[in-house]
Amino acid sequence: MNKDLRVIISGGGTGGHIFPAVSIANAIKALRPDAKILFVGALGRMEMQRVPAAGYEIKGLPICGFDRKNLFKNISVLFKIWKSQQMAKKIIKDFQPQVAVGVGGYASGPTLNKAASMGIPCLIQEQNSYAGVTNKLLAKKAEKICVAYDGMERFFPADKIIKTGNPVRQSLLETTISREDAIRSFGLDPNKKTILLVGGSLGARTINESVMQHLDLVRKSDVQFVWQTGKYYHAQIMEQIEKEGKPDNLIVTDFISDMGVAYKAADLVISRAGASSISEFCLIGKPVILVPSPNVAEDHQTKNAMALVNVDAALYVKDSEASAQLLALAVDTVNDEAKLTSLKENILKLALPDSAEIIAKEVIKLANNGD
């Protein structure tokens, strides 16, 4: 075994790429405390703050995506891709990793391309049921491809695929608070059913509109609601709610820092269908109504959602129909004990625990030349 394990982890752009990346890094450190880990991200993207906050060093590349509306702008994009490749080459030369890991997102393209061309073994982790463009392009050069869904041979060579699941935030699995105490922490009644609405840290307009248009239904129901609006929409929503009168059974917040407590308080969750969120719901066995975002590449959130819906492990409402249907369905579902039990049992069957550790072991194996 090599005395000095050096690993590059690249990618990001969204929490859905960053949480798994940090979880993999933590799992590598748990197995090999001596490991030196360097992240490579995209300048100006979320990973440049989140990764240092998790205790890891990160280098930024000027990489960005193509502008499909304004083709002239892509001249500068091509230059940034070239510059990013040159920078990635220097980062790899200076750091001398034995293995490179890509989690999807802009930065993983140039980083893993250069690593592969320099003879460094690469592993990619694909979170979604529909593979992203970057990972599809990198698949030919990767030694191992870690996935969370069946049927990924559509995108990747079957002999490279390992079904590991998606690493999730460890804090969610370590939450020890009881349901009653979790509900009380929001100032609500433990004897009532509770629905949690989340649209990610920035919020989801459709989910927010679904609540705003049905405040009367919220008010009349014997159900409690915890609503994370997202920071972007919060001020405007609070202003509107003040005018209309906030229902007593509705807690409104811009951001929930401890999602473990929020999930524990919830009998039912309403959420977008990002891969990381879905993996979390599977592991904690949480009944959920998924409202896939239509604003993602190849509509992969709908494909993620349908992987659950097709085995009766989640409910699904189309984004364009959410304003009309979502709240009424949620109230009916949370009051149907048999339905909640069925959703919980079915979603738990899809859980793939220990994903980060399984991936970390594959990374270490590649670093040691497959031994």
PDB file of C-alpha atoms in Angstrom, residues 166-289:
ATOM      1  CA  ASN A 166     -25.530   8.356  -3.748  1.00  0.00           C
ATOM      2  CA  PRO A 167     -23.580   9.516  -0.688  1.00  0.00           C
ATOM      3  CA  VAL A 168     -25.741  11.784   1.492  1.00  0.00           C
ATOM      4  CA  ARG A 169     -25.144  14.305   4.246  1.00  0.00           C
ATOM      5  CA  GLN A 170     -24.056  12.230   7.252  1.00  0.00           C
ATOM      6  CA  SER A 171     -25.769  14.641   9.657  1.00  0.00           C
ATOM      7  CA  LEU A 172     -29.196  13.507   8.382  1.00  0.00           C
ATOM      8  CA  LEU A 173     -28.525   9.908   9.357  1.00  0.00           C
ATOM      9  CA  GLU A 174     -27.121  10.874  12.756  1.00  0.00           C
ATOM     10  CA  THR A 175     -30.172  12.889  13.898  1.00  0.00           C
ATOM     11  CA  THR A 176     -31.299  11.419  17.241  1.00  0.00           C
ATOM     12  CA  ILE A 177     -34.094  13.881  18.095  1.00  0.00           C
ATOM     13  CA  SER A 178     -37.598  12.376  18.463  1.00  0.00           C
ATOM     14  CA  ARG A 179     -40.449  13.315  16.120  1.00  0.00           C
ATOM     15  CA  GLU A 180     -42.245  15.060  18.997  1.00  0.00           C
ATOM     16  CA  ASP A 181     -39.230  17.177  19.988  1.00  0.00           C
ATOM     17  CA  ALA A 182     -38.526  17.982  16.337  1.00  0.00           C
ATOM     18  CA  ILE A 183     -42.085  19.273  15.871  1.00  0.00           C
ATOM     19  CA  ARG A 184     -41.917  21.267  19.130  1.00  0.00           C
ATOM     20  CA  SER A 185     -38.682  22.902  17.915  1.00  0.00           C
ATOM     21  CA  PHE A 186     -40.829  24.607  15.230  1.00  0.00           C
ATOM     22  CA  GLY A 187     -43.397  25.671  17.876  1.00  0.00           C
ATOM     23  CA  LEU A 188     -45.969  23.199  16.542  1.00  0.00           C
ATOM     24  CA  ASP A 189     -48.249  20.506  18.025  1.00  0.00           C
ATOM     25  CA  PRO A 190     -46.826  16.933  18.075  1.00  0.00           C
ATOM     26  CA  ASN A 191     -50.376  15.524  17.980  1.00  0.00           C
ATOM     27  CA  LYS A 192     -51.014  16.928  14.498  1.00  0.00           C
ATOM     28  CA  LYS A 193     -49.764  15.786  11.116  1.00  0.00           C
ATOM     29  CA  THR A 194     -46.961  17.914   9.670  1.00  0.00           C
ATOM     30  CA  ILE A 195     -46.061  18.607   6.035  1.00  0.00           C
ATOM     31  CA  LEU A 196     -42.610  19.967   5.126  1.00  0.00           C
ATOM     32  CA  LEU A 197     -42.246  21.941   1.870  1.00  0.00           C
ATOM     33  CA  VAL A 198     -38.714  22.460   0.543  1.00  0.00           C
ATOM     34  CA  GLY A 199     -37.453  23.800  -2.772  1.00  0.00           C
ATOM     35  CA  GLY A 200     -33.701  23.727  -2.155  1.00  0.00           C
ATOM     36  CA  SER A 201     -31.656  26.539  -0.595  1.00  0.00           C
ATOM     37  CA  LEU A 202     -32.776  29.078  -3.221  1.00  0.00           C
ATOM     38  CA  GLY A 203     -36.389  27.911  -3.213  1.00  0.00           C
ATOM     39  CA  ALA A 204     -38.748  26.632  -5.905  1.00  0.00           C
ATOM     40  CA  ARG A 205     -41.194  29.116  -7.399  1.00  0.00           C
ATOM     41  CA  THR A 206     -43.834  26.513  -8.287  1.00  0.00           C
ATOM     42  CA  ILE A 207     -43.920  25.009  -4.789  1.00  0.00           C
ATOM     43  CA  ASN A 208     -44.131  28.508  -3.307  1.00  0.00           C
ATOM     44  CA  GLU A 209     -46.970  29.513  -5.623  1.00  0.00           C
ATOM     45  CA  SER A 210     -48.828  26.322  -4.734  1.00  0.00           C
ATOM     46  CA  VAL A 211     -48.917  27.455  -1.098  1.00  0.00           C
ATOM     47  CA  MET A 212     -49.654  31.130  -1.768  1.00  0.00           C
ATOM     48  CA  GLN A 213     -52.646  30.291  -3.975  1.00  0.00           C
ATOM     49  CA  HIS A 214     -54.159  27.979  -1.371  1.00  0.00           C
ATOM     50  CA  LEU A 215     -53.681  29.727   1.977  1.00  0.00           C
ATOM     51  CA  ASP A 216     -57.393  29.119   2.625  1.00  0.00           C
ATOM     52  CA  LEU A 217     -56.848  25.348   2.308  1.00  0.00           C
ATOM     53  CA  VAL A 218     -53.872  25.587   4.688  1.00  0.00           C
ATOM     54  CA  ARG A 219     -55.985  27.537   7.165  1.00  0.00           C
ATOM     55  CA  LYS A 220     -58.952  25.142   7.068  1.00  0.00           C
ATOM     56  CA  SER A 221     -56.949  21.923   7.231  1.00  0.00           C
ATOM     57  CA  ASP A 222     -56.149  20.207  10.528  1.00  0.00           C
ATOM     58  CA  VAL A 223     -52.560  19.847   9.318  1.00  0.00           C
ATOM     59  CA  GLN A 224     -49.392  21.827  10.144  1.00  0.00           C
ATOM     60  CA  PHE A 225     -46.998  23.139   7.492  1.00  0.00           C
ATOM     61  CA  VAL A 226     -43.288  23.985   7.690  1.00  0.00           C
ATOM     62  CA  TRP A 227     -42.427  25.925   4.543  1.00  0.00           C
ATOM     63  CA  GLN A 228     -38.888  26.715   3.427  1.00  0.00           C
ATOM     64  CA  THR A 229     -39.395  29.416   0.807  1.00  0.00           C
ATOM     65  CA  GLY A 230     -35.736  29.815  -0.157  1.00  0.00           C
ATOM     66  CA  LYS A 231     -33.834  33.068   0.369  1.00  0.00           C
ATOM     67  CA  TYR A 232     -34.609  34.417  -3.099  1.00  0.00           C
ATOM     68  CA  TYR A 233     -38.388  34.471  -2.605  1.00  0.00           C
ATOM     69  CA  HIS A 234     -38.685  35.011   1.154  1.00  0.00           C
ATOM     70  CA  ALA A 235     -39.128  38.790   1.458  1.00  0.00           C
ATOM     71  CA  GLN A 236     -41.782  38.954  -1.250  1.00  0.00           C
ATOM     72  CA  ILE A 237     -43.707  36.018   0.236  1.00  0.00           C
ATOM     73  CA  MET A 238     -43.651  37.478   3.765  1.00  0.00           C
ATOM     74  CA  GLU A 239     -44.981  40.787   2.434  1.00  0.00           C
ATOM     75  CA  GLN A 240     -47.848  39.001   0.665  1.00  0.00           C
ATOM     76  CA  ILE A 241     -48.664  36.818   3.663  1.00  0.00           C
ATOM     77  CA  GLU A 242     -48.813  39.846   5.961  1.00  0.00           C
ATOM     78  CA  LYS A 243     -51.514  41.305   3.706  1.00  0.00           C
ATOM     79  CA  GLU A 244     -53.564  38.127   3.590  1.00  0.00           C
ATOM     80  CA  GLY A 245     -52.986  37.040   7.178  1.00  0.00           C
ATOM     81  CA  LYS A 246     -50.665  34.168   8.048  1.00  0.00           C
ATOM     82  CA  PRO A 247     -52.452  30.965   9.114  1.00  0.00           C
ATOM     83  CA  ASP A 248     -51.468  29.854  12.637  1.00  0.00           C
ATOM     84  CA  ASN A 249     -50.657  26.352  11.385  1.00  0.00           C
ATOM     85  CA  LEU A 250     -48.051  27.633   8.874  1.00  0.00           C
ATOM     86  CA  ILE A 251     -44.377  28.160   9.776  1.00  0.00           C
ATOM     87  CA  VAL A 252     -42.538  30.175   7.104  1.00  0.00           C
ATOM     88  CA  THR A 253     -38.736  30.310   6.936  1.00  0.00           C
ATOM     89  CA  ASP A 254     -36.228  31.255   4.251  1.00  0.00           C
ATOM     90  CA  PHE A 255     -33.724  28.518   5.121  1.00  0.00           C
ATOM     91  CA  ILE A 256     -33.578  25.470   7.404  1.00  0.00           C
ATOM     92  CA  SER A 257     -30.044  24.841   8.656  1.00  0.00           C
ATOM     93  CA  ASP A 258     -30.745  21.447  10.256  1.00  0.00           C
ATOM     94  CA  MET A 259     -32.608  19.357   7.686  1.00  0.00           C
ATOM     95  CA  GLY A 260     -32.297  16.289   9.894  1.00  0.00           C
ATOM     96  CA  VAL A 261     -34.647  17.863  12.441  1.00  0.00           C
ATOM     97  CA  ALA A 262     -36.997  19.133   9.710  1.00  0.00           C
ATOM     98  CA  TYR A 263     -37.261  15.682   8.108  1.00  0.00           C
ATOM     99  CA  LYS A 264     -37.860  14.081  11.530  1.00  0.00           C
ATOM    100  CA  ALA A 265     -40.730  16.517  12.180  1.00  0.00           C
ATOM    101  CA  ALA A 266     -42.385  15.804   8.828  1.00  0.00           C
ATOM    102  CA  ASP A 267     -44.984  13.093   8.203  1.00  0.00           C
ATOM    103  CA  LEU A 268     -44.822  14.018   4.513  1.00  0.00           C
ATOM    104  CA  VAL A 269     -42.325  16.048   2.454  1.00  0.00           C
ATOM    105  CA  ILE A 270     -42.940  18.049  -0.732  1.00  0.00           C
ATOM    106  CA  SER A 271     -39.709  18.467  -2.686  1.00  0.00           C
ATOM    107  CA  ARG A 272     -37.995  18.840  -6.035  1.00  0.00           C
ATOM    108  CA  ALA A 273     -36.552  15.591  -7.410  1.00  0.00           C
ATOM    109  CA  GLY A 274     -32.809  16.169  -7.240  1.00  0.00           C
ATOM    110  CA  ALA A 275     -30.800  12.951  -6.948  1.00  0.00           C
ATOM    111  CA  SER A 276     -29.269  13.794  -3.546  1.00  0.00           C
ATOM    112  CA  SER A 277     -32.662  14.638  -2.034  1.00  0.00           C
ATOM    113  CA  ILE A 278     -34.161  11.394  -3.344  1.00  0.00           C
ATOM    114  CA  SER A 279     -31.272   9.365  -1.875  1.00  0.00           C
ATOM    115  CA  GLU A 280     -31.883  11.061   1.479  1.00  0.00           C
ATOM    116  CA  PHE A 281     -35.617  10.242   1.410  1.00  0.00           C
ATOM    117  CA  CYS A 282     -34.806   6.584   0.615  1.00  0.00           C
ATOM    118  CA  LEU A 283     -32.331   6.247   3.491  1.00  0.00           C
ATOM    119  CA  ILE A 284     -34.587   7.858   6.118  1.00  0.00           C
ATOM    120  CA  GLY A 285     -37.771   6.259   4.741  1.00  0.00           C
ATOM    121  CA  LYS A 286     -39.696   9.498   4.243  1.00  0.00           C
ATOM    122  CA  PRO A 287     -43.021   9.664   2.344  1.00  0.00           C
ATOM    123  CA  VAL A 288     -42.644  12.327  -0.344  1.00  0.00           C
ATOM    124  CA  ILE A 289     -44.483  14.116  -3.132  1.00  0.00           C
TER     125      ILE A 289
END
